[in-house]
Amino acid sequence: MKRIGIIGAGFSGIMTAVNLINKSDSSIEIFIFEKENPIAKGIAYSPYSKKQLLNVPSAKMSAFKDLPDHFFNWTKSLDQYKDVDDSILAGAFLPRYLYGQYLEFVWNEALVTAKSKSIQVKILRSNIIDMVRKDSEIELIGDNNEVFIVDYCVLATGNLVPRNQSIENMDFYESENYFQNPWKIESVENLNKNENVLIIGNGLTMVDTVLALQERNFKGIIYSISPNGYHILSHRHAPIKYNKLVEELPDVIDLKTIRNLIVKHVRSVRKLGVSAEPVIDSLRPFSQNIWKNFSIKDKREFLRKYRHAWGVARHRIPIHMNDFLLKLMFSIKLKVFAGTIKSLKENNGIIEVSFLEKNSKTLEKIFVSRVINCTGPESNIKLSDSQLLKNCLEKGIITQDEFCLGFNADPTNYELVGKNGEVQRNIFTLGTNLKGIFWESAAVNELRSQAENLANYISQN
Ligand SMILES: Cc1cc2nc3c(=O)[nH]c(=O)nc-3n(C[C@H](O)[C@H](O)[C@H](O)COP(=O)(O)OP(=O)(O)OC[C@H]3O[C@@H](n4cnc5c(N)ncnc54)[C@H](O)[C@@H]3O)c2cc1C
């Protein structure tokens, strides 16, 4: 009997289990550990607002690589979408809570299959805080001291809470008016509607937070501060499939050459009134390979110079959401600054935010009553709040890549590579933990393939 422990019941953990169930017989036993989120939904698909949307059109959100219409067909089976034109529905950005319901459906079907095959599946509400290797067995230790023994372990721990940004007075982060976790409803509740709010960061979570504040009839000004203050982009040219760049793409390419290629192609489409979007999108199937073949120097330079611009180009929002943000900006309800926060000083519930404005290079001040951290998931374990990952790092079970983007692992089967380059037999990971290896390793598109590959490997070895 193979005992398989999966830590984390978000998309990655659950889809690993679904694929294991589909590929195996009664010779496996699956234990799934989840510390806080609804099973199968994880952080992304258990949003606190029904208005928060997927950032990928529904046609591209199937949980299964080989069944590309699986999610689309499921949505078609729902009353609210059955009469919608297929092409409109396929291109729509549907609510994330709905995708959570879809994953619940996928999971329930897998449980039926498991029962029919007599595969034992146990879901445990437990925060795993440590791991001990004992010969071929692995002991997983819960925060209530319970010990679970498995033969295979999958770290599907997903998105870590954003890190506190470095400021002069780090003690501010103890304030009850500071919200480090933007995915919890508390971050937008119990707020004086007429006071102002600072959102640190300017990406997709900022958009979710702005939406949630507006939903609560918030009347104050929402400030957003990020290093570059780039305006978030919308999906303007989704139907255009651009092929010209990839025709010129060699198997291995350095940063300078790919940068020049992109600039050349973006210039050429812009002359015809088309944005960079289709050019950037055309690289998506190749970006993992490009990143893998970059030298360390190229990776470092990319992270220093282009990381934020790439993030903006890649992570876009539906047009109607963009219009909504623009309206808020025109009516001065949303102000986006480029700059670096120097200090956050609180007095009687009023927080003075001092930041160095990027363009004017002057020290500016704004006043808010709440600060919400929307800087994105943390990737450096040492700066995270995960006791499990910190313990594994200390023991050398996990090691991180040079830039602390993720864990070192075998790129073919995702088995961890620990201290001194030692392969950690039968301890695997997937998802954002593989960002250092693949760069693009967070969206459903990547995770569904990883979950399937991993299940294939475990069921055959
Ligand atoms: C707000 C948001 C929106 C997104 N929207 C999209 C989108 O529209 N389309 C898209 O393709 N991708 C989207 N993504 C990317 C998203 O990360 C993936 O699609 C996917 O949800 C990641 O799933 P995961 O299981 O790897 O991680 P998570 O969803 O983070 O799940 C990990 C789970 O592990 C649990 N866990 C962690 N440590 C432990 C422990 N020690 N013990 C027990 N349990 C533990 C956590 O509680 C959590 O539930 C979004 C991400 C976020 C954060």
Coordinates of C-alpha atoms and ligand atoms in Angstrom, one line a residue:
M1 CA 0.0 0.0 0.0
K2 CA 1.4 3.4 -1.0
R3 CA 0.5 6.1 1.6
I4 CA 0.5 9.5 0.0
G5 CA 0.3 12.7 2.1
I6 CA -0.7 15.9 0.3
I7 CA -0.2 19.1 2.3
G8 CA -2.6 21.8 1.0
A9 CA -6.1 21.3 -0.5
G10 CA -6.0 24.1 -3.1
F11 CA -6.0 23.5 -6.8
S12 CA -2.6 21.9 -6.8
G13 CA -3.2 19.5 -4.0
I14 CA -6.7 18.5 -5.0
M15 CA -5.8 18.0 -8.7
T16 CA -2.8 15.9 -7.7
A17 CA -5.2 13.7 -5.7
V18 CA -7.8 13.7 -8.6
N19 CA -5.2 12.5 -11.1
L20 CA -3.9 9.9 -8.6
I21 CA -7.4 8.5 -8.1
N22 CA -8.0 8.4 -11.8
K23 CA -4.8 6.6 -12.5
S24 CA -4.5 4.2 -9.6
D25 CA -6.2 1.2 -8.0
S26 CA -6.9 0.3 -4.4
S27 CA -3.1 0.0 -3.7
I28 CA -2.9 3.7 -2.7
E29 CA -4.2 5.6 0.3
I30 CA -4.4 9.4 0.1
F31 CA -4.2 11.8 3.1
I32 CA -5.0 15.4 2.4
F33 CA -4.1 18.0 5.0
E34 CA -5.7 21.5 4.9
K35 CA -5.2 24.1 7.6
E36 CA -7.8 26.8 6.8
N37 CA -9.3 27.1 3.4
P38 CA -12.3 25.3 1.9
I39 CA -11.3 21.9 0.3
A40 CA -10.6 22.2 -3.4
K41 CA -10.8 26.0 -3.5
G42 CA -7.6 27.2 -1.9
I43 CA -7.1 31.0 -1.6
A44 CA -7.9 31.9 -5.2
Y45 CA -11.3 30.1 -5.6
S46 CA -12.8 30.9 -2.2
P47 CA -13.0 34.7 -2.6
Y48 CA -14.9 36.7 -0.1
S49 CA -16.6 38.7 -2.8
K50 CA -18.8 37.2 -5.6
K51 CA -17.6 40.1 -7.8
Q52 CA -14.0 39.0 -7.9
L53 CA -13.3 37.5 -11.3
L54 CA -11.0 35.0 -12.9
N55 CA -8.2 36.7 -14.9
V56 CA -8.3 34.0 -17.6
P57 CA -11.2 33.4 -20.0
S58 CA -13.4 30.5 -19.2
A59 CA -12.3 28.5 -22.3
K60 CA -8.8 28.3 -20.8
M61 CA -9.7 27.2 -17.3
S62 CA -10.3 23.5 -17.6
A63 CA -8.8 21.6 -14.7
F64 CA -7.6 18.9 -17.1
K65 CA -5.0 19.5 -19.8
D66 CA -6.5 16.8 -22.1
L67 CA -10.1 17.9 -21.7
P68 CA -9.8 21.6 -22.7
D69 CA -13.6 22.1 -22.7
H70 CA -14.2 20.6 -19.3
F71 CA -14.9 23.9 -17.4
F72 CA -16.7 25.4 -20.4
N73 CA -19.0 22.5 -20.7
W74 CA -19.7 22.6 -16.9
T75 CA -20.6 26.3 -17.1
K76 CA -22.9 25.5 -20.1
S77 CA -24.8 23.0 -17.8
L78 CA -25.7 25.9 -15.4
D79 CA -29.0 27.6 -15.8
Q80 CA -27.5 31.1 -15.8
Y81 CA -25.3 30.3 -18.8
K82 CA -27.1 27.7 -20.8
D83 CA -28.5 30.3 -23.2
V84 CA -25.4 32.4 -23.5
D85 CA -23.7 32.5 -27.0
D86 CA -20.8 29.9 -26.9
S87 CA -18.1 32.4 -28.1
I88 CA -19.2 35.0 -25.5
L89 CA -19.1 32.5 -22.7
A90 CA -15.8 31.0 -23.9
G91 CA -14.2 34.5 -23.8
A92 CA -15.8 35.6 -20.5
F93 CA -14.0 36.2 -17.2
L94 CA -16.3 34.4 -14.8
P95 CA -16.5 34.9 -11.1
R96 CA -13.8 33.1 -9.1
Y97 CA -16.4 31.7 -6.6
L98 CA -18.0 29.9 -9.5
Y99 CA -14.7 28.3 -10.4
G100 CA -14.5 27.1 -6.8
Q101 CA -17.8 25.4 -7.3
Y102 CA -16.5 23.7 -10.4
L103 CA -13.5 22.4 -8.5
E104 CA -15.8 21.1 -5.8
F105 CA -17.7 19.3 -8.5
V106 CA -14.5 17.8 -9.9
W107 CA -13.5 16.7 -6.5
N108 CA -16.8 15.1 -5.6
E109 CA -16.7 13.1 -8.9
A110 CA -13.2 12.0 -7.9
L111 CA -14.4 10.9 -4.5
V112 CA -17.1 8.7 -6.3
T113 CA -14.4 7.2 -8.5
A114 CA -12.2 6.6 -5.4
K115 CA -15.1 4.8 -3.7
S116 CA -15.8 2.6 -6.7
K117 CA -12.1 1.6 -6.8
S118 CA -11.9 1.2 -3.0
I119 CA -9.2 3.9 -2.8
Q120 CA -9.0 5.3 0.8
V121 CA -9.1 9.2 0.8
K122 CA -8.8 11.0 4.2
I123 CA -9.2 14.7 4.5
L124 CA -7.7 16.1 7.7
R125 CA -8.2 19.6 9.0
S126 CA -4.7 20.0 10.2
N127 CA -1.8 22.5 10.0
I128 CA 1.3 20.4 9.3
I129 CA 4.2 22.1 11.0
D130 CA 7.0 19.7 10.6
M131 CA 8.3 16.7 8.6
V132 CA 10.8 14.0 9.7
R133 CA 12.3 11.4 7.3
K134 CA 12.6 7.9 8.9
D135 CA 14.2 5.6 6.3
S136 CA 11.6 5.2 3.6
E137 CA 8.8 6.6 5.7
I138 CA 8.0 10.3 6.2
E139 CA 6.4 11.5 9.4
L140 CA 4.2 14.6 9.1
I141 CA 3.5 16.4 12.3
G142 CA 0.4 18.5 12.9
D143 CA 0.3 21.6 15.2
N144 CA -1.7 19.5 17.7
N145 CA 1.2 17.0 17.8
E146 CA -0.6 14.4 15.8
V147 CA 1.8 12.3 13.7
F148 CA 0.9 10.9 10.3
I149 CA 3.1 8.4 8.5
V150 CA 3.3 8.4 4.7
D151 CA 5.6 7.0 2.0
Y152 CA 5.2 9.9 -0.4
C153 CA 4.6 13.6 0.5
V154 CA 3.5 16.4 -1.8
L155 CA 4.0 19.9 -0.7
A156 CA 1.1 21.7 -2.3
T157 CA 1.4 24.7 0.1
G158 CA 0.6 27.4 -2.5
N159 CA 0.4 31.1 -2.0
L160 CA 2.2 32.5 1.1
V161 CA 0.9 35.7 2.8
P162 CA 2.6 38.8 1.4
R163 CA 5.7 40.0 3.2
N164 CA 5.8 43.2 5.3
Q165 CA 7.6 45.8 3.2
S166 CA 10.8 47.2 4.7
I167 CA 10.1 50.6 6.4
E168 CA 11.8 52.8 9.0
N169 CA 9.4 51.8 11.7
M170 CA 8.6 48.1 11.3
D171 CA 6.6 48.1 14.6
F172 CA 3.8 49.7 12.7
Y173 CA 2.9 46.3 11.4
E174 CA 1.5 45.4 14.9
S175 CA -1.3 48.0 14.2
E176 CA -4.8 46.7 14.1
N177 CA -5.3 49.1 11.1
Y178 CA -2.7 47.1 9.1
F179 CA -3.9 44.1 7.1
Q180 CA -1.1 41.8 5.9
N181 CA -3.4 39.2 4.4
P182 CA -5.5 40.8 1.6
W183 CA -7.3 37.6 0.9
K184 CA -9.2 37.7 4.2
I185 CA -12.5 39.6 4.4
E186 CA -11.4 41.4 7.5
S187 CA -9.1 43.5 5.3
V188 CA -12.1 45.4 3.9
E189 CA -14.6 45.2 6.7
N190 CA -15.5 47.5 9.6
L191 CA -14.0 50.5 7.9
N192 CA -15.1 54.1 8.3
K193 CA -16.5 54.7 4.8
N194 CA -15.3 58.4 4.6
E195 CA -11.7 57.9 5.5
N196 CA -8.9 57.0 3.1
V197 CA -7.2 53.7 2.6
L198 CA -3.7 52.8 1.4
I199 CA -3.2 49.7 -0.7
I200 CA 0.5 48.7 -1.0
G201 CA 0.9 47.2 -4.5
N202 CA -0.7 47.8 -7.8
G203 CA -1.6 44.4 -9.3
L204 CA -4.5 42.0 -9.5
T205 CA -5.1 41.8 -5.7
M206 CA -5.2 45.6 -5.6
V207 CA -8.0 45.4 -8.1
D208 CA -9.9 42.8 -6.0
T209 CA -9.5 45.0 -3.0
V210 CA -10.7 48.2 -4.7
L211 CA -13.8 46.2 -6.0
A212 CA -14.5 44.9 -2.5
L213 CA -14.2 48.4 -1.0
Q214 CA -16.6 49.9 -3.6
E215 CA -19.0 47.0 -3.0
R216 CA -19.1 48.2 0.6
N217 CA -20.0 51.7 -0.6
F218 CA -16.6 53.1 0.4
K219 CA -16.5 56.9 -0.1
G220 CA -12.9 57.8 0.8
I221 CA -9.9 58.0 -1.5
I222 CA -8.0 54.7 -2.2
Y223 CA -4.3 55.3 -2.6
S224 CA -2.1 52.7 -4.2
I225 CA 1.7 52.9 -4.0
S226 CA 4.0 50.5 -5.9
P227 CA 7.6 50.9 -7.1
N228 CA 6.7 51.9 -10.7
G229 CA 3.0 52.7 -10.4
Y230 CA 2.4 51.0 -13.8
H231 CA -1.3 51.2 -14.8
I232 CA -2.8 47.7 -14.8
L233 CA -3.6 46.6 -18.4
S234 CA -6.8 45.2 -19.8
H235 CA -7.3 42.3 -22.3
R236 CA -7.8 44.5 -25.4
H237 CA -6.9 42.1 -28.2
A238 CA -7.7 38.7 -26.8
P239 CA -8.8 37.1 -30.1
I240 CA -5.6 38.0 -32.0
K241 CA -3.2 35.2 -32.3
Y242 CA 0.3 36.5 -33.2
N243 CA 2.8 34.0 -34.6
K244 CA 5.6 36.1 -36.1
L245 CA 7.8 36.3 -33.0
V246 CA 7.8 32.6 -32.2
E247 CA 8.8 31.9 -35.8
E248 CA 12.1 33.6 -35.0
L249 CA 12.5 32.0 -31.6
P250 CA 15.5 29.6 -31.2
D251 CA 15.5 26.8 -28.6
V252 CA 17.9 28.7 -26.4
I253 CA 17.8 32.5 -26.2
D254 CA 19.5 35.0 -24.0
L255 CA 17.9 38.0 -22.3
K256 CA 19.3 40.6 -24.6
T257 CA 18.2 38.8 -27.8
I258 CA 14.7 38.0 -26.5
R259 CA 14.3 41.6 -25.3
N260 CA 15.3 42.9 -28.8
L261 CA 12.9 40.5 -30.5
I262 CA 10.0 41.6 -28.3
V263 CA 10.8 45.3 -28.9
K264 CA 11.0 44.7 -32.7
H265 CA 7.6 42.9 -32.8
V266 CA 5.8 45.2 -30.4
R267 CA 6.9 48.2 -32.6
S268 CA 5.7 46.5 -35.7
V269 CA 2.2 45.7 -34.3
R270 CA 1.9 49.1 -32.7
K271 CA 2.2 50.8 -36.1
L272 CA -1.1 49.0 -36.9
G273 CA -2.9 50.2 -33.7
V274 CA -2.4 46.9 -31.8
S275 CA -1.0 46.8 -28.3
A276 CA 1.9 44.6 -27.1
E277 CA -0.6 42.1 -25.7
P278 CA -0.7 39.5 -28.6
V279 CA 3.1 39.6 -28.8
I280 CA 3.5 38.9 -25.1
D281 CA 0.8 36.2 -25.1
S282 CA 2.5 34.4 -28.0
L283 CA 5.5 33.8 -25.8
R284 CA 3.4 32.1 -23.1
P285 CA 4.0 28.5 -24.2
F286 CA 7.7 29.1 -24.5
S287 CA 8.4 31.2 -21.4
Q288 CA 9.2 28.2 -19.1
N289 CA 11.8 27.0 -21.5
I290 CA 13.2 30.5 -22.1
W291 CA 13.6 31.0 -18.3
K292 CA 15.1 27.5 -17.8
N293 CA 17.8 28.3 -20.4
F294 CA 18.7 31.8 -19.1
S295 CA 22.0 32.1 -17.4
I296 CA 22.1 33.2 -13.7
K297 CA 23.2 36.6 -14.9
D298 CA 20.3 36.9 -17.3
K299 CA 17.8 35.8 -14.6
R300 CA 19.3 38.4 -12.2
E301 CA 19.0 41.1 -14.8
F302 CA 15.5 40.2 -15.8
L303 CA 14.4 40.3 -12.1
R304 CA 16.1 43.7 -11.6
K305 CA 15.0 45.4 -14.8
Y306 CA 12.0 43.8 -16.3
R307 CA 10.1 41.8 -13.6
H308 CA 7.5 44.5 -12.9
A309 CA 6.9 45.4 -16.5
W310 CA 6.6 41.7 -17.4
G311 CA 4.1 41.2 -14.5
V312 CA 2.0 44.1 -15.8
A313 CA 2.1 42.8 -19.4
R314 CA 1.1 39.3 -18.3
H315 CA -1.5 39.9 -15.6
R316 CA -4.3 41.8 -17.2
I317 CA -7.9 42.4 -16.3
P318 CA -11.1 42.3 -18.3
I319 CA -12.0 45.5 -20.2
H320 CA -15.1 46.3 -18.0
M321 CA -13.0 46.1 -14.9
N322 CA -10.4 48.4 -16.4
D323 CA -13.2 50.9 -17.3
F324 CA -14.4 50.7 -13.7
L325 CA -10.9 51.5 -12.4
L326 CA -10.4 54.4 -14.9
K327 CA -13.7 55.9 -13.7
L328 CA -12.5 55.8 -10.1
M329 CA -9.3 57.4 -11.2
F330 CA -11.0 60.2 -13.1
S331 CA -13.2 60.9 -10.1
I332 CA -10.1 61.0 -7.9
K333 CA -11.4 58.1 -5.8
L334 CA -8.4 56.0 -6.8
K335 CA -4.9 57.5 -6.9
V336 CA -1.9 55.5 -8.0
F337 CA 1.6 56.6 -7.1
A338 CA 5.0 55.3 -8.1
G339 CA 7.3 55.3 -5.1
T340 CA 8.8 53.7 -2.1
I341 CA 7.2 53.8 1.3
K342 CA 9.6 55.2 3.9
S343 CA 7.4 55.1 7.1
L344 CA 3.9 54.5 8.3
K345 CA 3.3 56.4 11.5
E346 CA 0.0 56.0 13.4
N347 CA -1.5 58.5 15.8
N348 CA -5.1 58.2 17.1
G349 CA -6.1 55.9 14.2
I350 CA -4.7 58.3 11.6
I351 CA -1.7 56.8 9.6
E352 CA 0.8 59.2 8.1
V353 CA 2.3 57.6 5.0
S354 CA 5.6 59.0 3.9
F355 CA 6.9 57.9 0.5
L356 CA 9.6 58.9 -1.9
E357 CA 7.8 59.7 -5.2
K358 CA 9.7 58.0 -8.0
N359 CA 9.5 60.7 -10.7
S360 CA 9.8 63.9 -8.6
K361 CA 12.2 62.2 -6.1
T362 CA 10.4 64.2 -3.4
L363 CA 9.2 62.9 0.0
E364 CA 5.4 63.0 -0.1
K365 CA 2.8 62.5 2.6
I366 CA -0.7 61.1 2.6
F367 CA -3.1 60.3 5.5
V368 CA -5.2 57.1 5.7
S369 CA -7.0 55.1 8.3
R370 CA -6.1 51.6 7.0
V371 CA -3.2 50.0 5.1
I372 CA -3.8 46.8 3.1
N373 CA -0.8 44.8 1.8
C374 CA -1.5 43.7 -1.8
T375 CA 2.1 43.1 -2.8
G376 CA 1.5 39.5 -3.9
P377 CA 2.4 36.1 -2.5
E378 CA 5.8 35.8 -0.6
S379 CA 8.2 33.3 -2.1
N380 CA 11.1 33.5 0.3
I381 CA 10.5 30.9 3.0
K382 CA 12.7 32.7 5.6
L383 CA 10.3 35.8 5.3
S384 CA 7.2 33.7 5.4
D385 CA 4.9 32.6 8.2
S386 CA 5.0 28.9 7.3
Q387 CA 6.4 26.9 10.2
L388 CA 6.4 23.8 8.1
L389 CA 8.5 25.3 5.3
K390 CA 10.9 27.0 7.7
N391 CA 11.5 23.7 9.5
C392 CA 12.1 21.9 6.2
L393 CA 14.5 24.6 5.1
E394 CA 16.4 24.4 8.4
K395 CA 16.6 20.6 8.1
G396 CA 17.8 20.9 4.5
I397 CA 14.8 19.0 3.1
I398 CA 14.0 22.1 1.2
T399 CA 16.6 24.4 -0.4
Q400 CA 15.7 27.6 -2.3
D401 CA 17.0 28.8 -5.7
E402 CA 19.5 31.7 -5.8
F403 CA 16.7 34.3 -5.9
C404 CA 14.5 32.6 -3.4
L405 CA 11.6 32.4 -5.9
G406 CA 10.9 28.8 -5.0
F407 CA 12.3 25.4 -4.1
N408 CA 15.1 23.4 -5.8
A409 CA 13.6 20.3 -7.4
D410 CA 14.0 17.9 -10.3
P411 CA 12.2 19.7 -13.2
T412 CA 11.0 16.3 -14.6
N413 CA 9.3 14.8 -11.5
Y414 CA 9.3 17.7 -9.0
E415 CA 11.2 15.7 -6.4
L416 CA 12.9 18.1 -3.9
V417 CA 16.6 18.7 -4.1
G418 CA 17.8 19.3 -0.6
K419 CA 21.0 20.3 1.2
N420 CA 24.2 19.3 -0.6
G421 CA 22.2 18.6 -3.8
E422 CA 20.7 15.4 -2.2
V423 CA 17.5 14.3 -3.8
Q424 CA 14.7 14.0 -1.2
R425 CA 13.3 10.7 -2.3
N426 CA 9.5 10.7 -2.5
I427 CA 9.1 14.3 -1.3
F428 CA 7.6 16.5 -4.1
T429 CA 6.2 19.9 -4.7
L430 CA 4.4 21.8 -7.4
G431 CA 2.8 25.2 -8.1
T432 CA 4.3 28.5 -7.0
N433 CA 7.0 26.5 -5.2
L434 CA 8.5 25.7 -8.6
K435 CA 8.7 29.4 -9.7
G436 CA 12.5 29.4 -9.5
I437 CA 12.7 26.6 -12.0
F438 CA 9.9 27.5 -14.4
W439 CA 9.2 31.2 -13.7
E440 CA 5.6 30.7 -14.9
S441 CA 4.2 28.3 -12.3
A442 CA 1.1 29.7 -10.8
A443 CA -1.8 29.6 -13.2
V444 CA -4.3 26.7 -13.7
N445 CA -2.7 26.3 -17.2
E446 CA 0.6 25.3 -15.6
L447 CA -0.7 23.6 -12.4
R448 CA -3.0 21.2 -14.2
S449 CA -0.1 19.7 -16.2
Q450 CA 2.1 19.6 -13.1
A451 CA -0.6 17.8 -11.1
E452 CA -1.0 15.2 -13.8
N453 CA 2.7 14.7 -14.3
L454 CA 3.2 14.2 -10.6
A455 CA 0.3 11.8 -10.2
N456 CA 1.7 9.8 -13.2
Y457 CA 5.1 9.6 -11.5
I458 CA 3.9 8.6 -8.1
S459 CA 1.5 6.0 -9.4
Q460 CA 4.3 4.4 -11.5
N461 CA 7.1 4.5 -8.9
Ligands
LIG1 C1 -6.3 35.9 -5.5 C2 -5.8 35.0 -6.5 C3 -6.5 34.9 -7.7 C4 -6.0 34.0 -8.7 N1 -6.8 33.9 -9.9 C5 -6.4 33.1 -10.9 C6 -7.1 32.9 -12.1 O1 -8.1 33.6 -12.3 N2 -6.6 32.0 -13.0 C7 -5.5 31.3 -12.8 O2 -5.2 30.5 -13.7 N3 -4.8 31.4 -11.7 C8 -5.2 32.3 -10.7 N4 -4.5 32.4 -9.6 C9 -3.3 31.6 -9.4 C10 -3.6 30.5 -8.3 O3 -2.5 30.6 -7.4 C11 -3.7 29.1 -8.9 O4 -4.6 29.1 -9.9 C12 -4.1 28.1 -7.8 O5 -5.3 28.5 -7.2 C13 -3.0 27.8 -6.8 O6 -3.4 26.7 -6.1 P1 -2.5 26.1 -5.0 O7 -3.2 24.8 -4.5 O8 -1.1 25.9 -5.6 O9 -2.3 27.1 -3.9 P2 -3.4 27.7 -2.8 O10 -4.6 28.0 -3.4 O11 -2.6 28.8 -2.1 O12 -3.6 26.5 -1.8 C14 -2.6 26.0 -0.9 C15 -3.4 25.4 0.3 O13 -2.4 24.8 1.1 C16 -2.8 25.1 2.5 N5 -1.6 24.9 3.3 C17 -0.5 25.6 3.2 N6 0.4 25.2 4.1 C18 -0.2 24.2 4.8 C19 0.2 23.4 5.9 N7 1.4 23.5 6.5 N8 -0.7 22.5 6.4 C20 -1.9 22.4 5.9 N9 -2.4 23.1 4.8 C21 -1.5 24.0 4.3 C22 -3.4 26.5 2.4 O14 -4.2 26.7 3.5 C23 -4.1 26.5 1.1 O15 -5.4 26.2 1.2 C24 -4.9 33.3 -8.5 C25 -4.2 33.4 -7.3 C26 -4.6 34.3 -6.3 C27 -3.8 34.4 -5.1

